[in-house]
PDB file of C-alpha atoms in Angstrom:
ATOM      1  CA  UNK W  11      51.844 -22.481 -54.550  1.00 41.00           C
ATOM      2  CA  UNK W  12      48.379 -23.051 -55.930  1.00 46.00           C
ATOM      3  CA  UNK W  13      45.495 -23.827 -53.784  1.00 52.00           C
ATOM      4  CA  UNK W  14      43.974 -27.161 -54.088  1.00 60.00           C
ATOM      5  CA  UNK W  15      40.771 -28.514 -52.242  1.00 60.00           C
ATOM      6  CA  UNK W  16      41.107 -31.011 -49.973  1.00 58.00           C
ATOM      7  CA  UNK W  17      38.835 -33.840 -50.629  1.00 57.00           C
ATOM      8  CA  UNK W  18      39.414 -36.008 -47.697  1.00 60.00           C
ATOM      9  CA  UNK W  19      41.848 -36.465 -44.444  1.00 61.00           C
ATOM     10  CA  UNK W  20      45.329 -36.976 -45.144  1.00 75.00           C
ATOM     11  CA  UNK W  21      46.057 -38.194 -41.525  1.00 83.00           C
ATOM     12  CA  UNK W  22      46.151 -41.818 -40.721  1.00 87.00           C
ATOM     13  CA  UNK W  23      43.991 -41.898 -37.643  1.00 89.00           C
ATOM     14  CA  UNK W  24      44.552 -45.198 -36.271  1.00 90.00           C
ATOM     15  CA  UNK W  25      47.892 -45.295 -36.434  1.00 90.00           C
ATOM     16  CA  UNK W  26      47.985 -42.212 -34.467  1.00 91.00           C
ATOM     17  CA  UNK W  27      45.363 -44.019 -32.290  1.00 92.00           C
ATOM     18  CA  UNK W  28      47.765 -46.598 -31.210  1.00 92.00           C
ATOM     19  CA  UNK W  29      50.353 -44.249 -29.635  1.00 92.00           C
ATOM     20  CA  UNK W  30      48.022 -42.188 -27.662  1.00 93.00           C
ATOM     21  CA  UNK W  31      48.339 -42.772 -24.079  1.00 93.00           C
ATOM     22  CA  UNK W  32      45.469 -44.545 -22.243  1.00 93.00           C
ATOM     23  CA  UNK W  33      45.396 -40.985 -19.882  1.00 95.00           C
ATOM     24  CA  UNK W  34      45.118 -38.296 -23.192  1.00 94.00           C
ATOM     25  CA  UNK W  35      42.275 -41.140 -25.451  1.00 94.00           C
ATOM     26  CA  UNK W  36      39.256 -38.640 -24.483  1.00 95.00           C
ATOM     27  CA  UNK W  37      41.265 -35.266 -25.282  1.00 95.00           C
ATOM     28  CA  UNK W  38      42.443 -37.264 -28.581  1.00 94.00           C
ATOM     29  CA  UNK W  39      38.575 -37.906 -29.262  1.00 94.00           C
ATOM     30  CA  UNK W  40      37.674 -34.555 -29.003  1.00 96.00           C
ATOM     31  CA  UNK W  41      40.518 -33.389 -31.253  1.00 94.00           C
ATOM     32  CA  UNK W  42      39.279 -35.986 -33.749  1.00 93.00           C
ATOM     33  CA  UNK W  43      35.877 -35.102 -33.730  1.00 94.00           C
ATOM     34  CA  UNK W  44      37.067 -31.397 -34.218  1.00 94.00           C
ATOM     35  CA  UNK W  45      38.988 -32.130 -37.057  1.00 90.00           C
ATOM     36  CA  UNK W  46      36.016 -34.623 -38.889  1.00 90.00           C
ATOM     37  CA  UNK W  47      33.334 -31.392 -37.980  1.00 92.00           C
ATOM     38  CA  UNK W  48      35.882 -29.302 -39.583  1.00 89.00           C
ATOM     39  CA  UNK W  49      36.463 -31.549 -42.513  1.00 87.00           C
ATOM     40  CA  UNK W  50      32.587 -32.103 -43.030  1.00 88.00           C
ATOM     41  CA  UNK W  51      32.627 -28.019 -43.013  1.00 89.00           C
ATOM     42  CA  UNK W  52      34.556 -27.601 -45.888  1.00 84.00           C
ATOM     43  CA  UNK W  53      33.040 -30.501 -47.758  1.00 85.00           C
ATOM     44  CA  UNK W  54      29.857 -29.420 -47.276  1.00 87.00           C
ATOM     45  CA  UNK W  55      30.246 -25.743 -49.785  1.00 86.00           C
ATOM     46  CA  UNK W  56      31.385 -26.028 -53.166  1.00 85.00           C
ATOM     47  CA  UNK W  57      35.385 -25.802 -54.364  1.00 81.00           C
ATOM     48  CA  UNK W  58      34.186 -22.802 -56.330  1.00 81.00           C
ATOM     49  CA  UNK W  59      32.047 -20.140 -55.503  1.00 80.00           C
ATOM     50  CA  UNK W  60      29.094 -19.816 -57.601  1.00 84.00           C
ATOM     51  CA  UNK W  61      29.028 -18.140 -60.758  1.00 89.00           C
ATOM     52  CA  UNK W  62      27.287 -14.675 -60.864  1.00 90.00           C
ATOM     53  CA  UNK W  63      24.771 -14.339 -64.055  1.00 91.00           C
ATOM     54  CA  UNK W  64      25.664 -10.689 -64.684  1.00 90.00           C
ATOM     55  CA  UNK W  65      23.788 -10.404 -67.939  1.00 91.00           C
ATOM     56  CA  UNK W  66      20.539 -10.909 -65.943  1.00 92.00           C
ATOM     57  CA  UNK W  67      21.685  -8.275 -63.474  1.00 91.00           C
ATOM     58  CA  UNK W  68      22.460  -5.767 -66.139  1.00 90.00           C
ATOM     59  CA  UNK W  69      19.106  -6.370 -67.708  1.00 91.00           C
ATOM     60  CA  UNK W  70      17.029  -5.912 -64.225  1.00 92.00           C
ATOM     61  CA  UNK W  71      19.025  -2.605 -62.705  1.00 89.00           C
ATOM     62  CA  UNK W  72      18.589   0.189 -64.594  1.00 88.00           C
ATOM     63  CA  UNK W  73      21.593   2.391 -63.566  1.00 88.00           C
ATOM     64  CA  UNK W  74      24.036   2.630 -66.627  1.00 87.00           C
ATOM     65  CA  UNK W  75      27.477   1.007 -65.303  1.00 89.00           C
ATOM     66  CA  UNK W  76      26.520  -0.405 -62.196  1.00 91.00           C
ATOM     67  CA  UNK W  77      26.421  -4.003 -62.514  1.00 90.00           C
ATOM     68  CA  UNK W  78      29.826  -3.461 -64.782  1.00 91.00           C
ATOM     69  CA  UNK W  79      31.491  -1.728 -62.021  1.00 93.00           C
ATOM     70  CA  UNK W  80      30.528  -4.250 -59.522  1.00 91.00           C
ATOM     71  CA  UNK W  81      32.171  -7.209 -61.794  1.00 91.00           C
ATOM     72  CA  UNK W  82      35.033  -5.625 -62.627  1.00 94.00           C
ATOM     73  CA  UNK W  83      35.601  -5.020 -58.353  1.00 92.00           C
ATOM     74  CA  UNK W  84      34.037  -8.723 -58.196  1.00 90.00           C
ATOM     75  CA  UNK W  85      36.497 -10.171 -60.671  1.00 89.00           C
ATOM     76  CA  UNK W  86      39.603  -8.130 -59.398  1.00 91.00           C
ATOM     77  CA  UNK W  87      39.160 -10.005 -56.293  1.00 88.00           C
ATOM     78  CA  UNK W  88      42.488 -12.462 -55.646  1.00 86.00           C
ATOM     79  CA  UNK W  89      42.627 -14.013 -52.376  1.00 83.00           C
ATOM     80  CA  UNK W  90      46.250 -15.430 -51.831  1.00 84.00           C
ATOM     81  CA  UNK W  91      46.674 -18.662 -50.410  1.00 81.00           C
ATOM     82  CA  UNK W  92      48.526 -18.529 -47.228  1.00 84.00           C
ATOM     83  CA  UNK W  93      52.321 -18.241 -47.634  1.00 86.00           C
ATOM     84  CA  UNK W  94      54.261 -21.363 -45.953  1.00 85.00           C
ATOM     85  CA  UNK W  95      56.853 -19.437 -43.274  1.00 88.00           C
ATOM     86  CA  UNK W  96      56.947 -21.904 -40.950  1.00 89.00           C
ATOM     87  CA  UNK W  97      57.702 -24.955 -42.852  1.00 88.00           C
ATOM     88  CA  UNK W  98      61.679 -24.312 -43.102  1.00 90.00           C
ATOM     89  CA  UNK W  99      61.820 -24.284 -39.158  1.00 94.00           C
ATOM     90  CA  UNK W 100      59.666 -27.594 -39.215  1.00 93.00           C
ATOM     91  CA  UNK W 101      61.903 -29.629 -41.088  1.00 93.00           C
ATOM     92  CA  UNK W 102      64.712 -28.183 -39.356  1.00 95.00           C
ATOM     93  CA  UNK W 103      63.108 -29.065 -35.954  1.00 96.00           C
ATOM     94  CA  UNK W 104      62.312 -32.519 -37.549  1.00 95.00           C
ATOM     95  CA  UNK W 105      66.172 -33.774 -38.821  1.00 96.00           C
ATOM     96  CA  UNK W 106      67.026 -32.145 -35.493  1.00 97.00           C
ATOM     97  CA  UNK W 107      64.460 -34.617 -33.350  1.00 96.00           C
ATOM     98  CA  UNK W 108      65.455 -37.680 -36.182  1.00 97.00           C
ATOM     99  CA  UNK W 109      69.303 -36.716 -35.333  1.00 97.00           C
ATOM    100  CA  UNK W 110      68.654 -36.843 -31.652  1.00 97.00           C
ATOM    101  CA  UNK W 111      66.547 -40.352 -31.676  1.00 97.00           C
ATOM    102  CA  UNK W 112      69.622 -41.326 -33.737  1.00 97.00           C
ATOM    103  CA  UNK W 113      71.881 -40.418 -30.993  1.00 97.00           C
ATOM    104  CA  UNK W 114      69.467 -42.025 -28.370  1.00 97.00           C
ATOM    105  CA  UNK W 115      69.213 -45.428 -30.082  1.00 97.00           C
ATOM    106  CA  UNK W 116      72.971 -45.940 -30.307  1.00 97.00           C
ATOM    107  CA  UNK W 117      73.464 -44.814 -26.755  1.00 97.00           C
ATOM    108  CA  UNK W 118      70.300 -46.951 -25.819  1.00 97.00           C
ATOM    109  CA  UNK W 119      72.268 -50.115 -27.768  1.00 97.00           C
ATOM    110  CA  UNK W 120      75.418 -49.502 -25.810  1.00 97.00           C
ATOM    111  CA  UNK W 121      73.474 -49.398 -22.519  1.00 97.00           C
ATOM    112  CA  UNK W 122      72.012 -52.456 -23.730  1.00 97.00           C
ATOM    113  CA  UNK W 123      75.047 -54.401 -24.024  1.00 97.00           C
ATOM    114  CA  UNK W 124      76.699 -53.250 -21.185  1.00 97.00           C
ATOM    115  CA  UNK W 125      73.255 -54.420 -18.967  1.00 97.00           C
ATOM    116  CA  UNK W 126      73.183 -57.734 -20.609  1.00 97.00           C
ATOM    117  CA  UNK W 127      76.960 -57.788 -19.375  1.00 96.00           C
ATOM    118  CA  UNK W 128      75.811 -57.373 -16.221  1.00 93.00           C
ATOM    119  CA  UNK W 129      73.261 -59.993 -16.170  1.00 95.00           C
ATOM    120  CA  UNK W 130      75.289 -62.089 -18.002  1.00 95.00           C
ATOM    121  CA  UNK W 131      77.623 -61.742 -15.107  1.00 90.00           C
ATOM    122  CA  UNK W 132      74.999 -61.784 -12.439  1.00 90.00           C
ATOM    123  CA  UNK W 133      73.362 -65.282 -13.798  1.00 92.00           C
ATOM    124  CA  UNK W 134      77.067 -66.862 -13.816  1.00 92.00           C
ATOM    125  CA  UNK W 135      77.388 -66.297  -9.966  1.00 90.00           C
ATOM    126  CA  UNK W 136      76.434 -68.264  -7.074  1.00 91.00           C
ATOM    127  CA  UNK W 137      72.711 -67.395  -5.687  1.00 91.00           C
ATOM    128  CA  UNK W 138      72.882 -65.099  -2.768  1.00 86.00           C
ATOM    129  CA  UNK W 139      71.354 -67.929  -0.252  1.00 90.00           C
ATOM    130  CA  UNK W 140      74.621 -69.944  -1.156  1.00 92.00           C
ATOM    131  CA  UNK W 141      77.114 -67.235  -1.190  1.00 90.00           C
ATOM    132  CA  UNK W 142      80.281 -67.329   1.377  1.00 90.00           C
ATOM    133  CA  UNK W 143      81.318 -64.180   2.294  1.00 87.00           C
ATOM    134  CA  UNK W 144      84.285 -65.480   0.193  1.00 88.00           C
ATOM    135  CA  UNK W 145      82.207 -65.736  -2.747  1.00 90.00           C
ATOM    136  CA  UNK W 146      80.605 -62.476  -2.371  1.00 88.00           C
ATOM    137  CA  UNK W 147      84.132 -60.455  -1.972  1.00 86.00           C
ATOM    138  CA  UNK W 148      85.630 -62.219  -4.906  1.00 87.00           C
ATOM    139  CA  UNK W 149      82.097 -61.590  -7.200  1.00 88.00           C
ATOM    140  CA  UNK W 150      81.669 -57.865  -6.081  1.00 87.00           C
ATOM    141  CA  UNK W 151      85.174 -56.618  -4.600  1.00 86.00           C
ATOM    142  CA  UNK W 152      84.045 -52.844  -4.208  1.00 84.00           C
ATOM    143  CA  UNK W 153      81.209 -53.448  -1.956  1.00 82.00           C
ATOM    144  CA  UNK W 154      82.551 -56.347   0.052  1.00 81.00           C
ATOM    145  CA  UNK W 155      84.283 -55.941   3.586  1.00 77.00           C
ATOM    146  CA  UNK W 156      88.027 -56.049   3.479  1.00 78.00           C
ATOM    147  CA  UNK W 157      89.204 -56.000   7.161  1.00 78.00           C
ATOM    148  CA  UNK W 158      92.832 -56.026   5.850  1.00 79.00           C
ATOM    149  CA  UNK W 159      92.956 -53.147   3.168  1.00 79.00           C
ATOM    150  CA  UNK W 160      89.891 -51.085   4.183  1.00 77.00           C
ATOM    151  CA  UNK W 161      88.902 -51.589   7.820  1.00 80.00           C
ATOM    152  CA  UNK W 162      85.790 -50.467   8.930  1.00 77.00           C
ATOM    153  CA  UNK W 163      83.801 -50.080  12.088  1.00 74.00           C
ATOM    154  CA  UNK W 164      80.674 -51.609  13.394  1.00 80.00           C
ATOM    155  CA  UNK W 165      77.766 -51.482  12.273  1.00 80.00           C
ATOM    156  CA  UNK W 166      80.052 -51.133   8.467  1.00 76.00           C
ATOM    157  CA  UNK W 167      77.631 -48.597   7.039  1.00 82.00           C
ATOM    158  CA  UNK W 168      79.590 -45.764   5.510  1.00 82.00           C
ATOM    159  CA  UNK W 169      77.894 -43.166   7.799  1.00 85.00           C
ATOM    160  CA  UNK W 170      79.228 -44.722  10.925  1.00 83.00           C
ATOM    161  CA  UNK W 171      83.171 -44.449   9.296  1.00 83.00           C
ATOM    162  CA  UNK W 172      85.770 -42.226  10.533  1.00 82.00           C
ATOM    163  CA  UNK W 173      86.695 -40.496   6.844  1.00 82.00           C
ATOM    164  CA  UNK W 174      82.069 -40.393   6.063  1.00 85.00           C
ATOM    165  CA  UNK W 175      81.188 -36.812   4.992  1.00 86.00           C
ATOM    166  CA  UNK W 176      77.648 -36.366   4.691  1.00 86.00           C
ATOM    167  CA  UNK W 177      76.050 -34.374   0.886  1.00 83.00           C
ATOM    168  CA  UNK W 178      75.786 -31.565   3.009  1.00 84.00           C
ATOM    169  CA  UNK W 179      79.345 -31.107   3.596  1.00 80.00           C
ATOM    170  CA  UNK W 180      80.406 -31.980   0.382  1.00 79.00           C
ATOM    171  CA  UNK W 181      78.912 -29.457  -1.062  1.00 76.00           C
ATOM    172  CA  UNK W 182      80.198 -26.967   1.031  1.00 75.00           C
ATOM    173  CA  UNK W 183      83.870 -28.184   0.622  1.00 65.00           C
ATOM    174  CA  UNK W 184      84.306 -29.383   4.211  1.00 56.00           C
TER     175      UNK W 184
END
């Protein structure tokens, strides 16, 4: 991989603006203002370093093979641009999130349907003030009081029932 200067910010600020929290704007200021100082850094020295006039330097320094030695060590210089390692795991970690958000959309669109069931069920009912107890046991059937099939004792709240086991002894097996 060559190195290559970079001229200007490849990140598109504002639209990483919009989906910062109202709590985390200052810390995502100060991040920003990091990375423009840090930008402006770079920008502000040269792409290349400056070229060395060693023909005036071999005229001015009178030790035979100096200056040549020191541009031969000056040219034999190579410094590597970093090696990507990480990368690979990145895009693994990023098909990984896309697969999940995948998988959490559909399940989202299922939940979706089956609420709008509900309230499609809920609007088509009677409203509460104008419910019989009739109405109520026919619209929810599992919550209503059944006298006949599933008798129950005052004040009907399932902690006050003969066969009520609290979490505590549920756990336990009890």
């Amino acid at each position: 991989m060559a190195s290559r200067r970079v001229t200007q910010s490849a990140i598109n600020w504002a639209a990483i603006a919009e989906r910062v929290p109202a709590n985390q704007k200052t810390s995502f200021g100060s991040f920003k203002a990091k990375s423009d100082t840090y930008i402006r850094a770079v920008l502000a020295n040269p792409e290349n370093p400056p070229k060395i006039d060693w023909a005036h330097y071999k005229r001015i320094i009178p030790l035979p093979g100096l200056v040549d030695n020191f541009q031969k060590q000056y040219e034999a210089i190579q410094i590597p641009y970093p090696k990507d390692n990480l990368g690979g795991q990145i895009e693994s970690q990023i098909k990984e999130t896309k697969t999940e958000i995948e998988a959490f959309k559909k399940g989202s669109e299922t939940r979706i349907v089956d609420y709008q069931k509900k309230i499609s069920h809920l609007s088509s009912l009677l409203p509460y003030g104008q419910m019989t107890m009739e109405d109520y046991r026919d619209a929810f059937p599992e919550s209503a009081l059944d006298p006949i099939n599933r008798p129950t004792f005052w004040p009907h709240n399932p902690e006050e029932q003969l066969d009520y086991q609290s979490k505590e002894q549920e756990g336990a097996g009890h």
